[in-house]
Amino acid sequence: MTAVPRTFSQPYVRFVDELASTRRNLLPMSVMRNVVRCHQFLGSRTRPRPCSVINLHCSNSWFQHHPWLGSRTAILTRGAKSKITVKLEDLPQGALEPIPDTAEKEDQGPTYPTVVRQARNNMRKFDNCVVLTRVGSFYELYFEHATEYGPLLNLKVAQKRSKAGVPSVPMAGFPFFQLDRFLKILVQDLSKYVAISEEFVNDAANKVKSGGLMFDRRVTRIVTPGTLIDEKFMDPDENNFLLAVQPLGSVHVPPIAEDPPEELKSGATESALNSLRVGLAWLDLSTGDFFTQSSTLGTLPSAFARIGAKEVILSDGLSQSVQQTISGLIDHDRRLLTYHAAKCAELPISAWAPMLESPVAPADEAAFTTEETSAGSMLLTYVVHKLQGLDVKLQPPQRRRDFEIMAIDKTSLRALEVLATSKEGITGGKGSLLHTVRRTVTRGGSRLLKDWISSPSASLSVINERLDLVSMLLHDTELREEICRDLRRSSDCQRLVQRFSLGRGDADDLISLLKTIETTDSIANVLEKATSSQRPGKAGLEVRRPLRRLSCRLSLENPRALALRISSAIDEEGLLKNHRKEESESARYISAAHDVLHSEGSAADFEDMPRAVRDKGVQQSLSEQEIDEEDDWIMRRSASPVLHGLHDDLSKLRQQREHLTVMLRNRIGAQSLSLRYVAGSGHVCHVKGAKDVLHTSKATLGGRSGRSTKSTRTFYNSDWTDLGTKMDVAKFHIRAEEQQVLQELREQVVANLVRLRRNAAVLDELDIGCAFANLADEQGFTRPVLNESRNHQIIGGRHPTVKIGLEEGGKAFVKNDCIVGGKERVWLITGPNMGGKSTFLRQNALISILAQAGCFVPAEYAELGIVDQIFSRVGSADDLFREQSTFMVEMLETAVILRQATSRSFVIMDEIGRGTTPEDGVAMAFACLHHLHHHNQCRTLFATHFHVLADLAKDFGRLACYCADVAEGADGSFSYVHRLRRGVNRASHALKVARLAGIPEVAIRVAEDVLAKHDPTSAPGCQVGPCRGSDGSDPKATR
C-alpha cells in the first residue's frame, strides 16, 4: 500500500486502500498513474494542510462513479478551511515508484502506545524473527513473542496496560547487559532468528515528523546461528561458519537465457542428482575467513561434516527434487537450513570488492567456477541483509580444490572419531583425535588445527614444510618454550581485528590488540635470532629454513606504529577503574527492580524475585546514590591536542571548585562541607555532623534547602550550580573527544587489517608447530616419510587415542606393523572377537590423517604414499526415521566406497555382510573384496569373520591374509594376542566374549552344544589356518 501521512484522515486512507485493492481488476493503468502521482505530490509536502480538496481534471468515468469521489473531486474531510487544485499536467511525470506491500503499513488496530506500535510493525516486517525492542535499559518482547518465548527464556510475562479502552499487551523483558545470555538461548539453543531493534534519538525535524517522539526504533541487525560476530557465547576454539549451497544452473537468469540443465528438472534420477555440480561458499563473520569450492551433490554430506557450518543457505528457486535432496542431508546433520530469495542473477566477483579487505585480482577471478561464483554471491547478499547495512571486511575468498586436500567422508569422520566421539558427539571431546593431539595455546591455533585435521593436505610440498617446522621445534626445546610463552600472552587476533572491521571494537579490544602486536614483535625477534646465528648444539641454518619462511611473512612496521599510538592514547588504569564501576551496574538494576516491585508489584511478584532483591532493605534508592565527582577517563590527556586543552579547562574548573569550597566553609563555619553532584538532585552543598548541620540551618547563603536528616543536610548554592554546570559541559566535551580519538584508532586498525591478519596467521601456524612438537616429545611420535607412491608402510604403529586410554588404566598397548601396497595391496584380516581388528584398521587410517596434516605419527617408522581419500566402513547402526535397516545403512556406505575410491585411496572395511544371512553375507563380502581388489585397486584393510573368504580369494594376486589370536591355558583361561601374524584364524571365540559379558552359564553351555553339532571346527580349542600368503610363504610365520 502507498504510505499515507499521519495527518490525513481515515477516509483518505480507506480511499487509497481501495485503490490498491481494486487496481488489479477495475482500475485502468492511466487512472492509477494519475492518482498515485497526485498522492505522491501531496505526500511530499512536509506539513500537509488540515484539509485538502483535490480537483482531478479527468473525464474518466471511473472517477465519476466511485463512491468515495462522487464526481471528479476527491474531498478529504478534515475541516474545510483550505483548498488545493491540481491539474493533471502539473503532476510529476516519469516512472512511478512501486507501491509498497500492504504488510508494511502501520498498525490500524487499537491505538497502542508508540513503543508497542513500533514493535508490532517490526514484527510484521520481520515475521520470521523474534523481535527484541530496546526500551531504555531493557530489551522487551511483545504480543505473541512474549507469550511464546517468555517462558522459554524464564522471563515473567506481564500485561502492559495503556489508556482505557485499549486492550493490554503481553510483554516480557530483560536488562540490556544480559543480551548475550538470551541470544544464546534463542539463536544457539532454539535455532531462531532474532531481529534487534535499537533506539535512535530523533533530531528536531524527525521529532516533528513523527509527532513529537523522542526516539525512533529500527532493526539494526538480524542474528542467526551463522551470522554471529562477537557474542560471548561463541566457541572460541571453533569457527562459526555460514555455508551457501548453489547447484549449477539453479540461479535466476533472464528470460532469454537457456533452460536449466536436465538434472534440475523434476523427475531427475538419483544418479543424475548425485553427479550434479554444486558450488559451496562459506565464511565466518567473526574472523573474516571466506572460502569457496566446487563439488557435487553426492559429496555434500562429507562437505557438511568437514566444514561444520552452523547454518546452511539454499536458494528458494531450486527444483523440488534438489531441495528435498539437500534439505534431507542437512536435516540429517541437524543443521539449520535457510531459504534465501535470489531475486537476481549472480554477481560478478568484482562486485564483491566492497565486502573484501582487498579485491580479487582479475587473473584469479577466472579460476572460480560458475557455481562457486553463484554460491558466493548468494552468501554475501544474505549477509548484507542480515547485517542491515553494517559494514564488513572479509578476507579474499580462498579456493579449496579437491586435489589439494585429503577427502574424509562423513562416515569416516564419525567412525574414526576424528573430530568428536561417536557416543557424545562433542567436537574436541575426550577420546577424539582432535582432543588427543590438541596442545595449542591460542584460540586461532585451535581453530586452524581443527581445519588441518579435518582437511589434511594432499600436497607433498605443503606437508613437508609443516613437518620441517615441527622437526626443527622438536629438536630446539628452548626455542619452542620461548615461543609458547609469548603465544600465551597473545589474544585472538583474527576475531579482534574483525570486530574493528565491523565498527564494534572498543578500548578493551585495543589493549588486547596492543598486547598481541607486542607479542608478535617479540616472536619476530626470537625468530630473527634463531635464523641469523647458529647457537651451540642447535640445528644448522639449513634446518631453520621453516623459521625464516615464517619470519619473512611477518609485517610489523605499521603495526608497531599502531601499537605505539594505542599505548600513548589509552589509559589502562582509568579503563580498569571504569570496569569496576560497570561491575556494580547489576546492583543498581536490582535496586531499580526493588523500587518497581514496591510501587507496582504484588506480594506474589515480590516473593518470586531473587533473594538479593527481596533483601535490599533500607539501601538507598537509585536516585539517592551519590555519583563520584572524580571521573575515570579511558584516554590519556595527551591522546590529542584538543583533549589536552579540554583537560586543562576542566582542571581550572576544579581549582575554582576547591576555592569555592574553602570560601563556603569559612562563611558558614562548617568544615565538613563538600560540593557534590547527586543523581536526581543535581549540584548540592553537603554537610555532615550535628554541629555543622546546625550552622548551615542558620546560614542559607541565599540558596534553598535540600534534603536534611539529623546528621546530614544538603542545600543549593547558585555559584556551585553554575560552576557544576560548566564542569558537566567540560566533561561532556572530553567524553566526546575521547570517542573521536577512539574512532580514529579504529580507523587505523582497519587500515592495518591485511597486515594484522597475516601476522595472526603466522602465529597460528607457529602455535600448531609447537603443539605438534610437544605432542611428539610427550608421546614418542616419529616423523613420517611421504612420497607419491601407493604404498603404506608402518612399523610399530599405535592407535593415538586408544594407547592413551589404556595407559591411564595401567595397561600396555600392543604395536603392530602394516605394510600395504605393491604385492600386498589388500589385507584380509581374521581373528577373534575383541582381538583388536577394528583398532588396527582405525589406527592406520588415523596415522595417514596425522601424517598429511603435518604431524608426527605414533609409530617407530612410517613411509606413506599420499592418500587422496580415506573411506571407512566399520561399526553398525540403523536409521529408522528414514526406514533404513542396519544392513541398508551398511550397503549405502559400502556403495559410496566402491563408486568413489581410487587407486590412491585408503579403505578400511570391517564386518561387511553381518546384517543378513550368512550365505548372503559371504556373497556380499566377497563381491566387495573382489571389486576393491580388481577395480578400485586401492590400499585396503578388510576385516571379517567369514573365514571362507580366505578360500574364495586365494587366487587374488595382491591379497594377503593376516590374523589375531587367542592364547588358551590348560585350565581354560585365555588371553588375547593382539599382534597380527600372517595366516587365517578360523575361530572367532564368540562364546568367550559372551562369557566375559555376563551371559548366564546355562545359556553358554547350550550355545556350546549347538556349535559342536553344526560346526565341529569351531568347537572350543579348535583352530585352523590353511590359507597361505600371496607369496606362498608359511601362514604360521610371524612378522
PDB file of C-alpha atoms in Angstrom, residues 627-633 645-661 674-677 682-684 717-736:
ATOM      1  CA  ILE A 627      27.886   9.910  41.920  1.00  0.00           C
ATOM      2  CA  ASP A 628      31.632  10.064  42.223  1.00  0.00           C
ATOM      3  CA  GLU A 629      32.764  13.511  41.263  1.00  0.00           C
ATOM      4  CA  GLU A 630      36.132  12.285  40.009  1.00  0.00           C
ATOM      5  CA  ASP A 631      35.735  10.759  36.555  1.00  0.00           C
ATOM      6  CA  ASP A 632      37.889   7.981  35.195  1.00  0.00           C
ATOM      7  CA  TRP A 633      38.956   8.655  31.644  1.00  0.00           C
ATOM      8  CA  GLY A 645      43.148  21.529  26.127  1.00  0.00           C
ATOM      9  CA  LEU A 646      39.807  20.223  27.436  1.00  0.00           C
ATOM     10  CA  HIS A 647      41.529  18.610  30.421  1.00  0.00           C
ATOM     11  CA  ASP A 648      43.300  21.874  31.143  1.00  0.00           C
ATOM     12  CA  ASP A 649      39.947  23.664  31.157  1.00  0.00           C
ATOM     13  CA  LEU A 650      38.477  21.036  33.492  1.00  0.00           C
ATOM     14  CA  SER A 651      41.470  21.361  35.825  1.00  0.00           C
ATOM     15  CA  LYS A 652      40.880  25.095  36.067  1.00  0.00           C
ATOM     16  CA  LEU A 653      37.219  24.497  36.895  1.00  0.00           C
ATOM     17  CA  ARG A 654      38.202  22.029  39.607  1.00  0.00           C
ATOM     18  CA  GLN A 655      40.521  24.615  41.104  1.00  0.00           C
ATOM     19  CA  GLN A 656      37.622  27.040  41.156  1.00  0.00           C
ATOM     20  CA  ARG A 657      35.559  24.371  42.913  1.00  0.00           C
ATOM     21  CA  GLU A 658      38.259  23.994  45.563  1.00  0.00           C
ATOM     22  CA  HIS A 659      38.356  27.761  46.105  1.00  0.00           C
ATOM     23  CA  LEU A 660      34.558  27.865  46.320  1.00  0.00           C
ATOM     24  CA  THR A 661      34.583  25.012  48.846  1.00  0.00           C
ATOM     25  CA  SER A 674      31.626  19.419  50.303  1.00  0.00           C
ATOM     26  CA  LEU A 675      30.358  20.216  46.834  1.00  0.00           C
ATOM     27  CA  ARG A 676      28.719  17.236  45.189  1.00  0.00           C
ATOM     28  CA  TYR A 677      26.514  16.059  42.392  1.00  0.00           C
ATOM     29  CA  GLY A 682      21.737  17.993  40.936  1.00  0.00           C
ATOM     30  CA  HIS A 683      24.633  20.029  42.273  1.00  0.00           C
ATOM     31  CA  VAL A 684      24.255  20.458  46.041  1.00  0.00           C
ATOM     32  CA  ASN A 717      24.099  27.465  46.097  1.00  0.00           C
ATOM     33  CA  SER A 718      23.900  29.396  42.845  1.00  0.00           C
ATOM     34  CA  ASP A 719      27.680  29.726  42.500  1.00  0.00           C
ATOM     35  CA  TRP A 720      28.148  25.947  42.809  1.00  0.00           C
ATOM     36  CA  THR A 721      25.231  25.281  40.457  1.00  0.00           C
ATOM     37  CA  ASP A 722      26.782  27.489  37.757  1.00  0.00           C
ATOM     38  CA  LEU A 723      30.264  26.068  38.293  1.00  0.00           C
ATOM     39  CA  GLY A 724      28.980  22.473  38.368  1.00  0.00           C
ATOM     40  CA  THR A 725      27.127  23.019  35.105  1.00  0.00           C
ATOM     41  CA  LYS A 726      30.323  24.262  33.467  1.00  0.00           C
ATOM     42  CA  MET A 727      32.166  21.192  34.738  1.00  0.00           C
ATOM     43  CA  ASP A 728      29.465  18.915  33.306  1.00  0.00           C
ATOM     44  CA  VAL A 729      29.797  20.601  29.932  1.00  0.00           C
ATOM     45  CA  ALA A 730      33.589  20.235  30.056  1.00  0.00           C
ATOM     46  CA  LYS A 731      33.269  16.517  30.901  1.00  0.00           C
ATOM     47  CA  PHE A 732      30.801  16.061  28.076  1.00  0.00           C
ATOM     48  CA  HIS A 733      33.244  17.565  25.601  1.00  0.00           C
ATOM     49  CA  ILE A 734      36.055  15.359  26.968  1.00  0.00           C
ATOM     50  CA  ARG A 735      33.992  12.205  26.516  1.00  0.00           C
ATOM     51  CA  ALA A 736      33.024  13.287  23.018  1.00  0.00           C
TER      52      ALA A 736
END
